Amino acid sequence: MPDATSVTHFHANNGTALSLDVERRQGEFHLQASLTLPGKGVTALFGASGSGKTSLLRMIAGLDRPDSGTIRLGEKTLTDTRRGIQVPPHRRRLGVVFQEARLFPHYRVRGNLAYGLHPSMRSRVDAIVELLGIGHLLQRLPATLSGGEARRVAIGRALLTAPRLLLMDEPLTGLDGARKQELLHYIDQLARDIDIPIVYVSHDPHELTAIADHLVLLDQGQVRAEGRLDVLLNRFDLTEHLGGFDAASVIAARVEMHDIHYALTRLTLEDGQTLSVPRLDASPGQRLRLRIPVRDVALALTEPRDISYRNRLHAVIQRIEPLDGSRASVELGLSVSGQALRARLTRHALDEMGLDVGMPVVALIRSVAFETR
Amino acid sequence: MLTEAEWQAILISLRVAGTAVGGILVPGVALAWLMARHEFRGKALLDGIVHLPLVLPPVVVGYLLLISLGRQGWLGQWLDAWFGVTLPFTWQGAAVAAGVMAFPLLVRAVRLSLEAVDVKLEAAASTLGANRWRVFFTITLPLALPGLLTGTVLAFARALSEFGATITFASNIPGETRTLPLALYTLIQTPGAEAAAARLCVLSIIIAMLSLLVSEWLARLARRRLRERDSQR
């Protein structure tokens, strides 16, 4: 992952980039968005319920039309209200994975997968079936599938249409924790294995940090912020939207080795500093993303000897800002190995320790705090 | 076992009802789909017109058919001039009368079952590249099949039992428009034909029961196809 301050490739000119400028009123609700989404990776449309993210997705898919505006995918105009263009959903070549899977109850899994099969995908059916782990379900009817299985079939069905863009509308809704984690893993695998940009609608900060590369933050029908995930996660003014109390930052690291005895995995940062996390299913050399909740980071002025925190990273304080809505706490922006890390302290601790911008500190991170991609 | 007149009445009845249902099936499903999936001006009015035969005295419907489709009627003259088709006093005319009377039942049943089909599935199909026709024939219609079967059988039964509009528009001509109900009516009017009337009455009951059984069987078949549990599980 490149360093956290560059945002250049977000708006890079790309053949399949999605650009839109739309406006739509629905009763009291007013949605107004102007965006260019990158032509690769996972872009999250993120916001509370009622923020307009699903409306936006439906307009992109062609299921709703904006009152005014344009939607373009690469060179192709999908919607242009002024010129009277509204390409119908079946000719947009966009894969859509809906919240409720929406499998056809009268077709078996095989029939569902074949429904929109594009000739160019015929040779890849087996690979996608295997990637999603649905090979043993092919003869089953949708009514007999579990929630997670149905979602995977729905993802496969959308992929086999050879879409130019995959739209996913909160595909983890209604799944329990373990199933959620499992499906996230499949989606993540997918995002890396296939070369199709994904637009992922979500309201869950955990899902966001787990799979998104880019982020569009929607709030009451307006785009509040857009950009690279790691950059936006470090914008203190967005804390309220991006997890609030449970806000987190992400940092990239490389797997160095596994410690079999203690069942730990050691990771290294760019500058050689190391971290230990409970053993991960990843091979040495692999790049990972770690989610570190702001409340799980403590600071020390010198490296402490008698403390149970195993992960100690040398960092420099970049910013100190008050936390909206809390007189007791402050947010700190740290720089660790060229990446941004956030910490939340009490104002009392800040003053007693005499912390200030530019000071070197040791960031103590609880091992169990890691969440990985 | 059956007399020639009885056979004749049965065959005419089946031919008239079969033609009537066959004729209204496609327009009925199309209209039901239009009403189930679209909002348009005059929808309530159209709905009312479709349901008129259900609430009007059948004789009134027959009379309306006579003045529009009769030899002197505006539509009848046109049919006669262009296609040489005359409907009054023919079995085709009886089929038209039966079809008009059965139409609202078909549209109602089909519309209800179409409305029960989740439009979200149709939207999903369209995002998978299916155009309207494909969505209709691969998603909407198969999922609405039980209702379509019920509607068809209902319409068929209604067409079989049609009396008032038929006798008004197509008259009661032996071997041409004398269906079972008309034959029964004729026997009731004839002194000393009580036994023959009773036979026709039993026949009518048997045919009605048979069509109900067939409809039940078909609907069960369709439902099983939809909800089939996987044997390989």
CSV table of N, CA and C in Angstrom, one decimal, chain B residues 13 16-18 20-22 24-25 51 54 97-113 145-162 207-219:
chain,number,residue,atom,x,y,z
B,13,SER,N,-70.7,-27.6,-25.7
B,13,SER,CA,-70.2,-26.9,-24.5
B,13,SER,C,-68.7,-26.9,-24.4
B,16,VAL,N,-67.3,-24.6,-27.2
B,16,VAL,CA,-67.6,-23.2,-26.9
B,16,VAL,C,-66.7,-22.7,-25.7
B,17,ALA,N,-66.6,-23.5,-24.6
B,17,ALA,CA,-65.9,-23.0,-23.5
B,17,ALA,C,-64.4,-23.0,-23.8
B,18,GLY,N,-63.9,-24.1,-24.5
B,18,GLY,CA,-62.5,-24.2,-24.9
B,18,GLY,C,-62.1,-23.0,-25.8
B,20,ALA,N,-63.6,-20.1,-26.0
B,20,ALA,CA,-63.7,-18.9,-25.2
B,20,ALA,C,-62.5,-18.7,-24.4
B,21,VAL,N,-62.1,-19.7,-23.6
B,21,VAL,CA,-60.9,-19.6,-22.8
B,21,VAL,C,-59.6,-19.4,-23.6
B,22,GLY,N,-59.5,-20.1,-24.7
B,22,GLY,CA,-58.3,-20.0,-25.5
B,22,GLY,C,-58.3,-18.6,-26.1
B,24,ILE,N,-59.5,-15.8,-24.7
B,24,ILE,CA,-59.3,-14.7,-23.8
B,24,ILE,C,-58.0,-14.8,-23.0
B,25,LEU,N,-57.3,-16.0,-23.1
B,25,LEU,CA,-56.1,-16.2,-22.3
B,25,LEU,C,-55.0,-15.2,-22.5
B,51,HIS,N,-64.8,-5.7,-15.2
B,51,HIS,CA,-65.6,-6.4,-14.2
B,51,HIS,C,-67.1,-6.3,-14.5
B,54,LEU,N,-69.4,-9.3,-14.6
B,54,LEU,CA,-69.5,-10.0,-13.3
B,54,LEU,C,-70.7,-9.5,-12.6
B,97,ALA,N,-69.8,-14.9,-26.3
B,97,ALA,CA,-70.6,-14.5,-25.2
B,97,ALA,C,-69.9,-15.2,-23.9
B,98,ALA,N,-69.5,-16.4,-24.0
B,98,ALA,CA,-68.9,-17.1,-22.9
B,98,ALA,C,-67.6,-16.5,-22.5
B,99,GLY,N,-66.8,-16.1,-23.5
B,99,GLY,CA,-65.5,-15.5,-23.3
B,99,GLY,C,-65.7,-14.2,-22.5
B,100,VAL,N,-66.6,-13.3,-23.0
B,100,VAL,CA,-66.9,-12.0,-22.3
B,100,VAL,C,-67.3,-12.3,-20.9
B,101,MET,N,-68.1,-13.2,-20.6
B,101,MET,CA,-68.6,-13.5,-19.2
B,101,MET,C,-67.5,-14.1,-18.4
B,102,ALA,N,-66.5,-14.8,-19.0
B,102,ALA,CA,-65.5,-15.5,-18.2
B,102,ALA,C,-64.3,-14.5,-18.0
B,103,PHE,N,-64.2,-13.5,-18.8
B,103,PHE,CA,-63.0,-12.6,-18.8
B,103,PHE,C,-62.6,-12.1,-17.5
B,104,PRO,N,-63.6,-11.4,-16.8
B,104,PRO,CA,-63.2,-10.8,-15.5
B,104,PRO,C,-62.7,-11.9,-14.5
B,105,LEU,N,-63.2,-13.1,-14.5
B,105,LEU,CA,-62.7,-14.1,-13.6
B,105,LEU,C,-61.2,-14.4,-13.8
B,106,LEU,N,-60.9,-14.5,-15.1
B,106,LEU,CA,-59.5,-14.8,-15.5
B,106,LEU,C,-58.6,-13.7,-15.1
B,107,VAL,N,-59.0,-12.5,-15.5
B,107,VAL,CA,-58.1,-11.3,-15.2
B,107,VAL,C,-57.9,-11.1,-13.7
B,108,ARG,N,-59.0,-11.3,-12.9
B,108,ARG,CA,-58.9,-11.2,-11.5
B,108,ARG,C,-57.8,-12.1,-10.9
B,109,ALA,N,-58.0,-13.4,-11.3
B,109,ALA,CA,-57.1,-14.5,-10.7
B,109,ALA,C,-55.7,-14.2,-11.1
B,110,VAL,N,-55.5,-13.9,-12.4
B,110,VAL,CA,-54.1,-13.8,-12.9
B,110,VAL,C,-53.5,-12.5,-12.3
B,111,ARG,N,-54.3,-11.5,-12.2
B,111,ARG,CA,-53.8,-10.2,-11.6
B,111,ARG,C,-53.3,-10.4,-10.2
B,112,LEU,N,-54.1,-11.1,-9.4
B,112,LEU,CA,-53.7,-11.3,-8.0
B,112,LEU,C,-52.4,-12.1,-7.9
B,113,SER,N,-52.3,-13.2,-8.8
B,113,SER,CA,-51.1,-14.0,-8.7
B,113,SER,C,-49.9,-13.2,-9.2
B,145,LEU,N,-47.7,-19.1,-12.1
B,145,LEU,CA,-48.4,-20.2,-12.8
B,145,LEU,C,-49.6,-20.8,-12.0
B,146,PRO,N,-49.4,-21.0,-10.7
B,146,PRO,CA,-50.6,-21.5,-9.9
B,146,PRO,C,-51.8,-20.7,-10.1
B,147,GLY,N,-51.6,-19.4,-10.0
B,147,GLY,CA,-52.8,-18.4,-10.2
B,147,GLY,C,-53.3,-18.5,-11.6
B,148,LEU,N,-52.4,-18.6,-12.5
B,148,LEU,CA,-52.9,-18.6,-13.9
B,148,LEU,C,-53.7,-19.9,-14.2
B,149,LEU,N,-53.3,-21.0,-13.6
B,149,LEU,CA,-54.1,-22.2,-13.8
B,149,LEU,C,-55.4,-22.1,-13.1
B,150,THR,N,-55.4,-21.6,-11.9
B,150,THR,CA,-56.7,-21.4,-11.2
B,150,THR,C,-57.6,-20.5,-12.0
B,151,GLY,N,-57.1,-19.4,-12.5
B,151,GLY,CA,-57.9,-18.5,-13.3
B,151,GLY,C,-58.4,-19.1,-14.6
B,152,THR,N,-57.6,-19.9,-15.2
B,152,THR,CA,-58.0,-20.6,-16.4
B,152,THR,C,-59.2,-21.6,-16.2
B,153,VAL,N,-59.1,-22.3,-15.1
B,153,VAL,CA,-60.1,-23.3,-14.8
B,153,VAL,C,-61.4,-22.6,-14.4
B,154,LEU,N,-61.3,-21.5,-13.6
B,154,LEU,CA,-62.4,-20.7,-13.2
B,154,LEU,C,-63.1,-20.2,-14.4
B,155,ALA,N,-62.3,-19.7,-15.4
B,155,ALA,CA,-62.9,-19.1,-16.6
B,155,ALA,C,-63.6,-20.2,-17.4
B,156,PHE,N,-62.9,-21.3,-17.4
B,156,PHE,CA,-63.5,-22.5,-18.2
B,156,PHE,C,-64.8,-22.9,-17.6
B,157,ALA,N,-64.9,-23.0,-16.3
B,157,ALA,CA,-66.1,-23.4,-15.6
B,157,ALA,C,-67.2,-22.3,-15.9
B,158,ARG,N,-66.8,-21.1,-15.8
B,158,ARG,CA,-67.8,-20.0,-16.0
B,158,ARG,C,-68.3,-20.1,-17.5
B,159,ALA,N,-67.4,-20.4,-18.4
B,159,ALA,CA,-67.8,-20.4,-19.8
B,159,ALA,C,-68.8,-21.6,-20.0
B,160,LEU,N,-68.5,-22.8,-19.3
B,160,LEU,CA,-69.3,-23.9,-19.5
B,160,LEU,C,-70.7,-23.6,-19.0
B,161,SER,N,-70.8,-22.9,-17.9
B,161,SER,CA,-72.1,-22.7,-17.3
B,161,SER,C,-72.9,-21.4,-17.8
B,162,GLU,N,-72.3,-20.8,-18.8
B,162,GLU,CA,-72.9,-19.5,-19.3
B,162,GLU,C,-74.2,-19.8,-19.9
B,207,ILE,N,-69.0,-32.9,-15.0
B,207,ILE,CA,-68.0,-32.1,-15.8
B,207,ILE,C,-67.4,-31.0,-14.9
B,208,ALA,N,-68.2,-30.4,-14.0
B,208,ALA,CA,-67.7,-29.3,-13.2
B,208,ALA,C,-66.7,-29.9,-12.2
B,209,MET,N,-67.1,-31.1,-11.6
B,209,MET,CA,-66.2,-31.7,-10.6
B,209,MET,C,-64.9,-32.1,-11.3
B,210,LEU,N,-65.0,-32.6,-12.5
B,210,LEU,CA,-63.8,-33.0,-13.2
B,210,LEU,C,-62.8,-31.8,-13.4
B,211,SER,N,-63.4,-30.7,-13.8
B,211,SER,CA,-62.5,-29.6,-14.1
B,211,SER,C,-61.9,-29.1,-12.8
B,212,LEU,N,-62.6,-29.1,-11.7
B,212,LEU,CA,-62.1,-28.7,-10.4
B,212,LEU,C,-60.9,-29.6,-10.1
B,213,LEU,N,-61.1,-30.9,-10.2
B,213,LEU,CA,-60.0,-31.9,-9.9
B,213,LEU,C,-58.8,-31.6,-10.7
B,214,VAL,N,-59.0,-31.4,-12.0
B,214,VAL,CA,-57.9,-31.2,-12.9
B,214,VAL,C,-57.1,-29.9,-12.5
B,215,SER,N,-57.9,-28.9,-12.1
B,215,SER,CA,-57.2,-27.7,-11.7
B,215,SER,C,-56.4,-27.9,-10.5
B,216,GLU,N,-57.0,-28.6,-9.5
B,216,GLU,CA,-56.3,-28.8,-8.3
B,216,GLU,C,-55.0,-29.6,-8.5
B,217,TRP,N,-55.1,-30.6,-9.4
B,217,TRP,CA,-53.9,-31.4,-9.7
B,217,TRP,C,-52.8,-30.6,-10.4
B,218,LEU,N,-53.2,-29.7,-11.3
B,218,LEU,CA,-52.3,-28.9,-12.0
B,218,LEU,C,-51.6,-27.9,-11.1
B,219,ALA,N,-52.4,-27.3,-10.2
B,219,ALA,CA,-51.9,-26.3,-9.3
B,219,ALA,C,-50.9,-26.9,-8.3
